[in-house]
Amino acid sequence: MKEYLKHLSLDCVVFGFHSNQLKVLLLRMKNSGIWALPGGFVCEDESIELAANRVLKERTGLDQIFLHQFNVFSDPLRSKHNPAVSDMIRSGKTYPEESWFDERFISVGFYALVEFSQVQPKPDSFSDLCEWINLENIGKLMLDHNEILQKALETLRLQLSFQPIGYNLLPEKFTLSELRKLYETILGKELDRRNFQRKIIAYDILIHLEEVKQGVAHKAPSLYKFNLENYKRALEEGLQGRW
Amino acid sequence: MKEYLKHLSLDCVVFGFHSNQLKVLLLRMKNSGIWALPGGFVCEDESIELAANRVLKERTGLDQIFLHQFNVFSDPLRSKHNPAVSDMIRSGKTYPEESWFDERFISVGFYALVEFSQVQPKPDSFSDLCEWINLENIGKLMLDHNEILQKALETLRLQLSFQPIGYNLLPEKFTLSELRKLYETILGKELDRRNFQRKIIAYDILIHLEEVKQGVAHKAPSLYKFNLENYKRALEEGLQGRW
């Protein structure tokens, strides 16, 4: 049986975007009913990236997710001496020693960007529910998971100009208004519609499709998709563009 | 006596800038003569940030250094079964158990920005030399330290527009040419002198001083310092500036 490394865990902030809402994948813990980020432990022969991929595949059904480490959470008091958590997450698995869960845990934070419609949320053995929760409706989470979420959001904001965030969160075809809403949610502020459209089109990263969005009552908006080659180049320039 | 956490270490890429050169603080290991990044371990009651501060204070004499976590290095083979390293870094300290050094180590990478002239490099107990090495002269380093350095540089590039990198690496007073050289070294490309000056002055983050650089033969260049308030605001805008 596989053994996990001592005092090391990982937590994943999985972002999805649907109906103009930024959502986060959360688990409801079995006994306490408290919500938590999906997470897991690292096998003795595994890199933390592989561990995060394994955990996310179990929770979402998806492989090869866009996944980035963003911070390590190591406050000595973040998990130590927390018997409630220890009881909650203890399971039938074999851990290196009995006191394994009583150790302080250092957690590596990852954020993941997934296409909402592709995910089939699935609870783990500690939880009875795995669900998308709108960012604005997320309350108190387990341990320091609110802090982890906050830091993931800050990272997303910083990286909006040089990571393919739109590409990973939106379906293949989308409207300019959906793209703007995504940027607004991540940046936490309203953007001027005309200004946004002018700028985003000037970047030459979108392909205007000959289709309109279905199921819209009046004046159906055009659909776009990313011109991947130009998009990648623009992201690289975003990096050094100011000089 | 303090005990360290198992299989967890940290490595620091300390950048300094002097004579128009980006430099990295390195240690020469006692037995092998191989160069390595300054690093250390995490005490049982310590956050990794505190551990990194402690290590850097020992190596540089400086407190409250500008220090950022940037990546965790966790390839299962990066340090395991490496008796040479194990011998090299074993010392008189008390570790939790005899096999402590034979474990696989997961290392948290930090980069630090310091003002070159303030640092008093000091070897640790595993090394006989602690020195600034020009970025372009760095050869093969211990373990995966070249990879750690490379990733730190990439991070620095990405963060040039929204972290106070110039402020932390330059002395209080500097010339525009020194500032441009710093940007050129970090970005790894030449920048047009006039263009750079026009842009950097347009950001309104510099104060033009009534002094010129001393010890320059012809046409001594003007000295500048950062207008900290404007600089901080510009960095925040750098973050969201494109929208």
Coordinates of C-alpha atoms in Angstrom, one line a residue:
Chain A
M1 CA 0.0 0.0 0.0
K2 CA 1.1 3.5 -0.8
E3 CA 2.4 5.7 2.0
Y4 CA 2.1 9.4 2.1
L5 CA 4.8 11.9 3.0
K6 CA 4.5 13.3 6.5
H7 CA 3.2 16.8 7.3
L8 CA 2.7 17.7 3.6
S9 CA -0.6 18.3 1.9
L10 CA -2.0 20.1 -1.1
D11 CA -5.1 22.2 -1.6
C12 CA -6.6 23.0 -5.0
V13 CA -8.7 26.1 -5.8
V14 CA -10.6 24.9 -8.9
F15 CA -12.2 27.8 -10.9
G16 CA -15.0 27.4 -13.3
F17 CA -17.1 30.0 -15.2
H18 CA -20.8 29.5 -16.0
S19 CA -23.8 31.8 -16.5
N20 CA -21.5 34.8 -16.1
Q21 CA -20.4 33.6 -12.6
L22 CA -17.0 32.6 -11.4
K23 CA -17.4 29.4 -9.4
V24 CA -15.1 27.4 -7.1
L25 CA -15.4 23.6 -6.6
L26 CA -15.9 22.8 -3.0
L27 CA -16.5 19.7 -0.8
R28 CA -18.9 19.4 2.1
M29 CA -17.2 17.5 4.9
K30 CA -19.2 14.5 6.2
N31 CA -19.4 15.1 9.9
S32 CA -19.2 18.8 10.4
G33 CA -21.0 19.9 7.2
I34 CA -18.3 22.6 6.8
W35 CA -17.1 23.3 3.2
A36 CA -13.5 22.8 2.1
L37 CA -11.2 23.0 -0.9
P38 CA -10.4 19.7 -2.6
G39 CA -7.0 18.5 -1.5
G40 CA -4.9 15.5 -0.7
F41 CA -1.6 14.1 0.3
V42 CA 1.7 13.4 -1.6
C43 CA 2.8 9.8 -2.1
E44 CA 6.4 8.9 -1.2
D45 CA 7.4 8.5 -4.8
E46 CA 5.3 11.3 -6.3
S47 CA 6.0 15.0 -7.2
I48 CA 3.5 17.4 -5.8
E49 CA 2.4 18.3 -9.4
L50 CA 1.5 14.6 -10.0
A51 CA -0.3 14.4 -6.7
A52 CA -2.3 17.5 -7.5
N53 CA -3.2 16.0 -10.9
R54 CA -4.2 12.8 -9.3
V55 CA -6.4 14.6 -6.7
L56 CA -8.1 16.7 -9.4
K57 CA -8.7 13.8 -11.7
E58 CA -10.6 12.1 -8.8
R59 CA -12.7 15.2 -8.0
T60 CA -13.4 16.4 -11.6
G61 CA -13.0 13.4 -13.9
L62 CA -10.6 15.5 -15.9
D63 CA -7.0 14.8 -16.8
Q64 CA -4.4 17.4 -17.9
I65 CA -6.1 20.3 -16.2
F66 CA -4.5 23.7 -16.4
L67 CA -2.9 23.7 -12.9
H68 CA -0.4 26.1 -11.2
Q69 CA 1.3 26.1 -7.8
F70 CA 0.8 29.5 -6.3
N71 CA 1.8 29.5 -2.6
V72 CA 2.8 27.3 0.3
F73 CA 0.8 27.7 3.5
S74 CA 2.9 26.9 6.5
D75 CA 1.7 28.8 9.6
P76 CA 2.7 26.3 12.3
L77 CA -0.8 26.6 13.8
R78 CA -2.8 26.2 10.6
S79 CA -3.6 22.5 11.2
K80 CA -1.7 21.3 14.3
H81 CA -3.7 20.3 17.4
N82 CA -7.0 20.3 15.5
P83 CA -8.6 17.1 16.5
A84 CA -11.8 17.9 14.8
V85 CA -10.1 18.0 11.4
S86 CA -8.0 15.1 12.3
D87 CA -11.1 13.0 13.1
M88 CA -12.9 14.2 10.1
I89 CA -10.3 13.3 7.5
R90 CA -9.0 10.1 9.1
S91 CA -9.9 7.1 7.0
G92 CA -9.1 3.5 6.4
K93 CA -5.9 4.2 4.5
T94 CA -2.5 3.1 5.8
Y95 CA -0.4 6.1 7.0
P96 CA 3.2 5.8 8.1
E97 CA 2.3 6.0 11.7
E98 CA -0.6 6.4 14.0
S99 CA 0.1 10.0 14.9
W100 CA 0.3 10.9 11.2
F101 CA -2.8 13.2 11.3
D102 CA -1.7 14.9 14.5
E103 CA 1.3 16.5 12.8
R104 CA 1.4 20.1 11.7
F105 CA 0.6 20.2 7.9
I106 CA 2.3 22.4 5.4
S107 CA 0.1 22.7 2.3
V108 CA 1.0 23.6 -1.2
G109 CA -1.7 25.6 -2.9
F110 CA -2.6 25.1 -6.5
Y111 CA -5.2 26.8 -8.7
A112 CA -6.8 25.1 -11.6
L113 CA -8.9 26.5 -14.5
V114 CA -11.4 24.2 -16.0
E115 CA -14.2 24.4 -18.5
F116 CA -17.3 24.2 -16.3
S117 CA -19.3 21.9 -18.5
Q118 CA -16.6 19.3 -18.7
V119 CA -16.5 18.6 -14.9
Q120 CA -18.3 15.8 -13.1
P121 CA -17.8 16.7 -9.5
K122 CA -17.3 13.8 -7.1
P123 CA -16.8 13.9 -3.3
D124 CA -13.9 12.2 -1.7
S125 CA -14.1 9.8 1.3
F126 CA -14.2 12.6 3.8
S127 CA -17.1 14.5 2.1
D128 CA -20.7 13.8 1.0
L129 CA -21.0 16.5 -1.6
C130 CA -18.8 18.1 -4.2
E131 CA -20.3 21.2 -5.8
W132 CA -19.6 24.4 -7.7
I133 CA -20.3 27.4 -5.4
N134 CA -20.5 31.0 -6.8
L135 CA -17.5 32.9 -5.6
E136 CA -19.7 35.5 -3.9
N137 CA -21.7 32.9 -2.0
I138 CA -18.7 31.2 -0.3
G139 CA -18.8 31.4 3.5
K140 CA -16.4 30.2 6.2
L141 CA -14.3 27.3 4.9
M142 CA -12.3 24.7 6.8
L143 CA -9.0 25.6 8.4
D144 CA -7.3 28.4 6.4
H145 CA -9.0 27.6 3.2
N146 CA -10.5 31.1 2.9
E147 CA -7.0 32.5 3.0
I148 CA -5.9 30.0 0.3
L149 CA -8.8 31.0 -1.9
Q150 CA -8.1 34.7 -1.4
K151 CA -4.5 34.2 -2.4
A152 CA -5.5 32.1 -5.4
L153 CA -7.7 35.0 -6.6
E154 CA -5.0 37.5 -6.2
T155 CA -2.7 35.3 -8.2
L156 CA -5.3 35.0 -10.9
R157 CA -5.6 38.8 -11.1
L158 CA -1.9 39.2 -11.4
Q159 CA -1.7 36.5 -14.1
L160 CA -4.6 37.7 -16.2
S161 CA -2.3 39.4 -18.7
F162 CA 0.2 36.5 -19.2
Q163 CA -1.6 33.2 -18.6
P164 CA -4.3 31.8 -20.9
I165 CA -7.0 32.3 -18.3
G166 CA -9.8 33.1 -20.7
Y167 CA -8.9 30.1 -22.9
N168 CA -9.1 27.7 -20.0
L169 CA -12.2 29.0 -18.3
L170 CA -14.5 29.6 -21.3
P171 CA -16.1 27.1 -23.7
E172 CA -14.6 27.0 -27.1
K173 CA -17.2 29.5 -28.4
F174 CA -18.2 32.5 -26.4
T175 CA -19.6 36.0 -26.7
L176 CA -17.6 39.2 -26.0
S177 CA -19.9 39.9 -23.1
E178 CA -19.1 36.5 -21.5
L179 CA -15.4 37.3 -21.9
R180 CA -15.9 40.7 -20.4
K181 CA -17.8 39.3 -17.4
L182 CA -15.0 36.8 -16.8
Y183 CA -12.5 39.6 -16.7
E184 CA -14.8 41.7 -14.5
T185 CA -15.3 38.9 -12.0
I186 CA -11.6 38.1 -11.7
L187 CA -10.6 41.8 -11.4
G188 CA -13.4 42.5 -9.1
K189 CA -14.5 45.6 -10.9
E190 CA -16.8 46.7 -13.7
L191 CA -15.3 47.4 -17.1
D192 CA -16.6 49.7 -19.7
R193 CA -18.2 47.6 -22.4
R194 CA -17.1 49.6 -25.4
N195 CA -13.6 50.1 -24.1
F196 CA -13.2 46.4 -23.4
Q197 CA -14.4 45.4 -26.8
R198 CA -12.2 47.9 -28.5
K199 CA -9.1 46.7 -26.6
I200 CA -9.7 43.0 -26.8
I201 CA -10.3 43.2 -30.6
A202 CA -7.2 45.4 -31.0
Y203 CA -5.1 42.5 -29.5
D204 CA -6.1 40.4 -32.5
I205 CA -6.5 37.3 -30.4
L206 CA -10.1 36.5 -31.3
I207 CA -11.7 35.0 -34.3
H208 CA -15.2 36.4 -35.1
L209 CA -17.4 33.4 -36.0
E210 CA -20.2 33.3 -38.5
E211 CA -22.6 32.1 -35.7
V212 CA -24.6 33.8 -33.1
K213 CA -25.5 32.6 -29.6
Q214 CA -28.6 30.4 -29.5
G215 CA -31.5 30.7 -27.1
V216 CA -31.2 34.5 -26.7
A217 CA -34.4 36.4 -27.1
H218 CA -33.4 39.6 -28.9
K219 CA -30.5 40.5 -31.1
A220 CA -28.4 37.3 -30.6
P221 CA -24.8 38.2 -30.0
S222 CA -21.9 37.0 -32.2
L223 CA -19.8 34.1 -31.1
Y224 CA -16.0 34.2 -31.0
K225 CA -13.2 31.8 -30.3
F226 CA -9.5 32.4 -29.5
N227 CA -7.0 32.6 -32.3
L228 CA -4.6 30.4 -30.3
E229 CA -1.4 31.4 -32.1
N230 CA -2.0 35.1 -31.7
Y231 CA -3.3 34.6 -28.2
K232 CA -0.1 32.9 -27.1
R233 CA 2.0 35.6 -28.7
A234 CA 0.0 38.3 -27.0
L235 CA 0.5 36.7 -23.6
E236 CA 4.2 36.6 -24.2
E237 CA 4.2 40.3 -25.1
G238 CA 2.0 41.0 -22.1
L239 CA 5.0 39.8 -20.1
Q240 CA 7.4 42.3 -21.6
G241 CA 5.1 44.6 -23.4
R242 CA 5.7 47.6 -21.3
W243 CA 9.3 47.8 -22.4
Chain B
M1 CA 17.7 21.8 20.9
K2 CA 15.5 22.6 17.9
E3 CA 14.5 20.0 15.5
Y4 CA 13.8 20.4 11.8
L5 CA 10.9 19.1 9.9
K6 CA 11.5 16.0 7.8
H7 CA 12.0 16.1 4.1
L8 CA 11.5 19.8 3.8
S9 CA 14.0 22.4 2.8
L10 CA 14.2 25.9 1.3
D11 CA 16.5 27.4 -1.2
C12 CA 17.0 31.1 -1.8
V13 CA 18.0 32.9 -5.0
V14 CA 19.4 36.2 -3.7
F15 CA 19.7 38.8 -6.5
G16 CA 22.0 41.8 -6.2
F17 CA 22.9 44.5 -8.8
H18 CA 26.3 46.1 -9.1
S19 CA 28.4 47.6 -11.8
N20 CA 25.6 47.1 -14.2
Q21 CA 25.6 43.3 -13.5
L22 CA 22.9 41.1 -12.1
K23 CA 24.5 38.9 -9.5
V24 CA 23.5 35.9 -7.4
L25 CA 24.7 35.0 -3.9
L26 CA 26.3 31.5 -4.0
L27 CA 28.0 29.2 -1.5
R28 CA 31.0 27.0 -2.3
M29 CA 30.6 23.6 -0.6
K30 CA 33.5 22.5 1.6
N31 CA 34.4 19.1 0.2
S32 CA 33.3 19.1 -3.4
G33 CA 34.0 22.7 -4.2
I34 CA 30.6 22.8 -6.0
W35 CA 28.6 26.0 -5.8
A36 CA 25.1 26.0 -4.3
L37 CA 22.2 28.4 -3.5
P38 CA 22.0 29.4 0.1
G39 CA 19.3 27.3 1.8
G40 CA 18.3 25.6 5.0
F41 CA 15.6 23.7 6.9
V42 CA 12.4 24.5 8.7
C43 CA 12.2 24.3 12.5
E44 CA 9.2 22.4 13.9
D45 CA 7.6 25.5 15.1
E46 CA 8.5 27.8 12.3
S47 CA 6.7 29.0 9.1
I48 CA 8.8 28.6 6.0
E49 CA 8.8 32.4 5.6
L50 CA 10.4 32.8 9.0
A51 CA 12.9 30.0 8.2
A52 CA 13.8 31.8 4.9
N53 CA 14.3 35.0 6.8
R54 CA 16.5 33.3 9.4
V55 CA 18.6 31.7 6.7
L56 CA 19.1 34.9 4.8
K57 CA 19.9 36.9 7.9
E58 CA 22.7 34.4 8.6
R59 CA 24.1 34.6 5.0
T60 CA 23.7 38.3 4.4
G61 CA 23.6 40.0 7.7
L62 CA 20.4 41.7 6.6
D63 CA 17.0 41.5 8.2
Q64 CA 13.6 42.2 6.6
I65 CA 14.8 41.4 3.1
F66 CA 12.4 41.6 0.1
L67 CA 11.6 37.9 -0.1
H68 CA 9.1 35.9 -2.2
Q69 CA 8.2 32.3 -2.4
F70 CA 8.0 31.4 -6.1
N71 CA 7.9 27.6 -6.6
V72 CA 8.2 24.2 -4.8
F73 CA 10.6 21.7 -6.2
S74 CA 9.5 18.2 -5.6
D75 CA 10.9 15.8 -8.1
P76 CA 11.2 12.6 -6.1
L77 CA 14.7 12.1 -7.4
R78 CA 16.0 15.6 -6.8
S79 CA 17.9 14.8 -3.6
K80 CA 17.1 11.2 -2.6
H81 CA 19.9 8.6 -2.7
N82 CA 22.5 11.3 -3.1
P83 CA 25.1 10.2 -0.5
A84 CA 27.6 12.9 -1.7
V85 CA 25.2 15.6 -0.8
S86 CA 24.1 13.8 2.3
D87 CA 27.7 13.6 3.6
M88 CA 28.4 17.1 2.5
I89 CA 25.6 18.8 4.4
R90 CA 25.6 16.5 7.5
S91 CA 26.8 18.5 10.5
G92 CA 26.9 18.4 14.3
K93 CA 23.3 19.4 14.6
T94 CA 20.6 17.2 16.2
Y95 CA 18.1 16.0 13.6
P96 CA 15.0 14.0 14.5
E97 CA 16.6 10.7 13.5
E98 CA 19.8 9.3 11.9
S99 CA 18.3 8.7 8.5
W100 CA 17.1 12.3 8.3
F101 CA 19.4 13.3 5.5
D102 CA 18.7 10.2 3.4
E103 CA 15.1 11.2 2.9
R104 CA 13.8 12.8 -0.3
F105 CA 13.7 16.6 0.2
I106 CA 11.0 18.9 -1.1
S107 CA 12.3 22.4 -1.4
V108 CA 10.5 25.7 -1.3
G109 CA 12.2 28.2 -3.6
F110 CA 12.4 31.9 -2.5
Y111 CA 13.8 34.8 -4.4
A112 CA 15.3 37.7 -2.6
L113 CA 16.2 41.2 -3.8
V114 CA 18.9 43.0 -1.8
E115 CA 20.9 46.1 -2.2
F116 CA 24.3 44.8 -3.1
S117 CA 26.4 47.2 -1.0
Q118 CA 24.5 46.3 2.2
V119 CA 25.3 42.6 2.1
Q120 CA 28.1 41.0 4.1
P121 CA 28.2 37.5 2.6
K122 CA 29.0 34.7 5.1
P123 CA 29.4 31.0 4.5
D124 CA 27.4 28.4 6.4
S125 CA 28.8 25.4 8.2
F126 CA 28.8 23.3 4.9
S127 CA 30.6 25.9 2.8
D128 CA 33.9 27.8 2.9
L129 CA 33.0 30.7 0.7
C130 CA 29.9 32.9 0.1
E131 CA 30.2 35.2 -2.9
W132 CA 28.3 37.2 -5.4
I133 CA 28.6 35.6 -8.9
N134 CA 27.6 37.4 -12.1
L135 CA 24.6 35.7 -13.5
E136 CA 26.4 35.1 -16.8
N137 CA 29.3 33.3 -15.1
I138 CA 27.3 30.8 -13.1
G139 CA 28.1 27.2 -14.1
K140 CA 26.8 23.9 -12.9
L141 CA 25.3 24.2 -9.4
M142 CA 24.5 21.5 -6.8
L143 CA 21.5 19.3 -7.3
D144 CA 18.7 21.1 -9.2
H145 CA 19.9 24.5 -8.2
N146 CA 20.3 25.6 -11.8
E147 CA 16.7 24.9 -12.4
I148 CA 15.7 26.8 -9.3
L149 CA 17.7 29.8 -10.4
Q150 CA 16.2 29.6 -13.9
K151 CA 12.7 29.5 -12.5
A152 CA 13.5 32.5 -10.2
L153 CA 14.6 34.5 -13.2
E154 CA 11.5 33.7 -15.1
T155 CA 9.5 34.8 -12.1
L156 CA 11.4 38.1 -11.8
R157 CA 10.7 38.8 -15.5
L158 CA 7.0 38.2 -15.0
Q159 CA 6.9 40.3 -11.9
L160 CA 8.9 43.2 -13.2
S161 CA 5.8 45.2 -13.9
F162 CA 4.1 44.7 -10.5
Q163 CA 6.7 44.2 -7.8
P164 CA 9.1 46.9 -6.6
I165 CA 12.1 45.2 -8.2
G166 CA 14.0 48.3 -9.1
Y167 CA 13.5 49.8 -5.7
N168 CA 14.9 46.7 -3.9
L169 CA 17.9 46.1 -6.2
L170 CA 19.2 49.6 -6.8
P171 CA 20.9 52.0 -4.3
E172 CA 18.8 54.9 -3.2
K173 CA 20.2 57.1 -5.9
F174 CA 20.9 55.8 -9.4
T175 CA 21.2 56.9 -13.0
L176 CA 18.7 56.1 -15.8
S177 CA 21.3 54.1 -17.5
E178 CA 21.7 51.9 -14.3
L179 CA 18.0 51.4 -14.2
R180 CA 17.8 50.5 -17.9
K181 CA 20.7 48.0 -17.5
L182 CA 18.8 46.3 -14.6
Y183 CA 15.7 45.9 -16.8
E184 CA 17.9 44.7 -19.7
T185 CA 19.5 42.1 -17.5
I186 CA 16.3 40.8 -16.0
L187 CA 14.5 40.8 -19.4
G188 CA 17.5 39.3 -21.1
K189 CA 17.3 41.7 -24.0
E190 CA 18.6 45.1 -25.0
L191 CA 16.2 48.1 -24.7
D192 CA 16.3 51.2 -26.8
R193 CA 17.9 53.9 -24.6
R194 CA 15.6 56.8 -25.7
N195 CA 12.5 54.7 -25.6
F196 CA 13.2 53.4 -22.2
Q197 CA 13.9 56.9 -20.8
R198 CA 10.8 58.3 -22.4
K199 CA 8.6 55.5 -21.0
I200 CA 10.1 55.4 -17.5
I201 CA 9.8 59.2 -17.1
A202 CA 6.2 59.1 -18.4
Y203 CA 5.3 56.8 -15.5
D204 CA 6.1 59.7 -13.2
I205 CA 7.8 57.3 -10.6
L206 CA 11.2 59.0 -10.5
I207 CA 12.5 62.1 -8.8
H208 CA 15.2 63.9 -10.8
L209 CA 17.8 65.0 -8.2
E210 CA 20.0 68.0 -8.3
E211 CA 23.1 65.8 -8.2
V212 CA 25.2 64.0 -10.8
K213 CA 27.0 60.7 -10.5
Q214 CA 30.5 61.1 -9.0
G215 CA 33.7 59.6 -10.5
V216 CA 32.5 59.7 -14.1
A217 CA 35.0 61.2 -16.5
H218 CA 32.8 63.0 -19.1
K219 CA 29.4 64.5 -18.8
A220 CA 28.4 63.0 -15.5
P221 CA 24.8 61.7 -15.7
S222 CA 22.0 62.9 -13.4
L223 CA 20.9 60.9 -10.4
Y224 CA 17.4 59.8 -9.7
K225 CA 15.5 58.2 -6.9
F226 CA 12.1 56.6 -6.8
N227 CA 9.0 58.6 -5.9
L228 CA 7.8 55.8 -3.6
E229 CA 4.1 56.9 -3.5
N230 CA 3.8 57.1 -7.3
Y231 CA 5.9 54.0 -7.8
K232 CA 3.6 51.9 -5.6
R233 CA 0.6 53.3 -7.4
A234 CA 2.1 52.5 -10.8
L235 CA 2.8 48.9 -9.7
E236 CA -0.8 48.5 -8.7
E237 CA -1.9 49.9 -12.1
G238 CA 0.6 47.6 -13.8
L239 CA -1.5 44.9 -12.4
Q240 CA -4.7 45.9 -14.0
G241 CA -3.4 48.5 -16.4
R242 CA -4.4 46.8 -19.6
W243 CA -8.1 47.0 -18.8

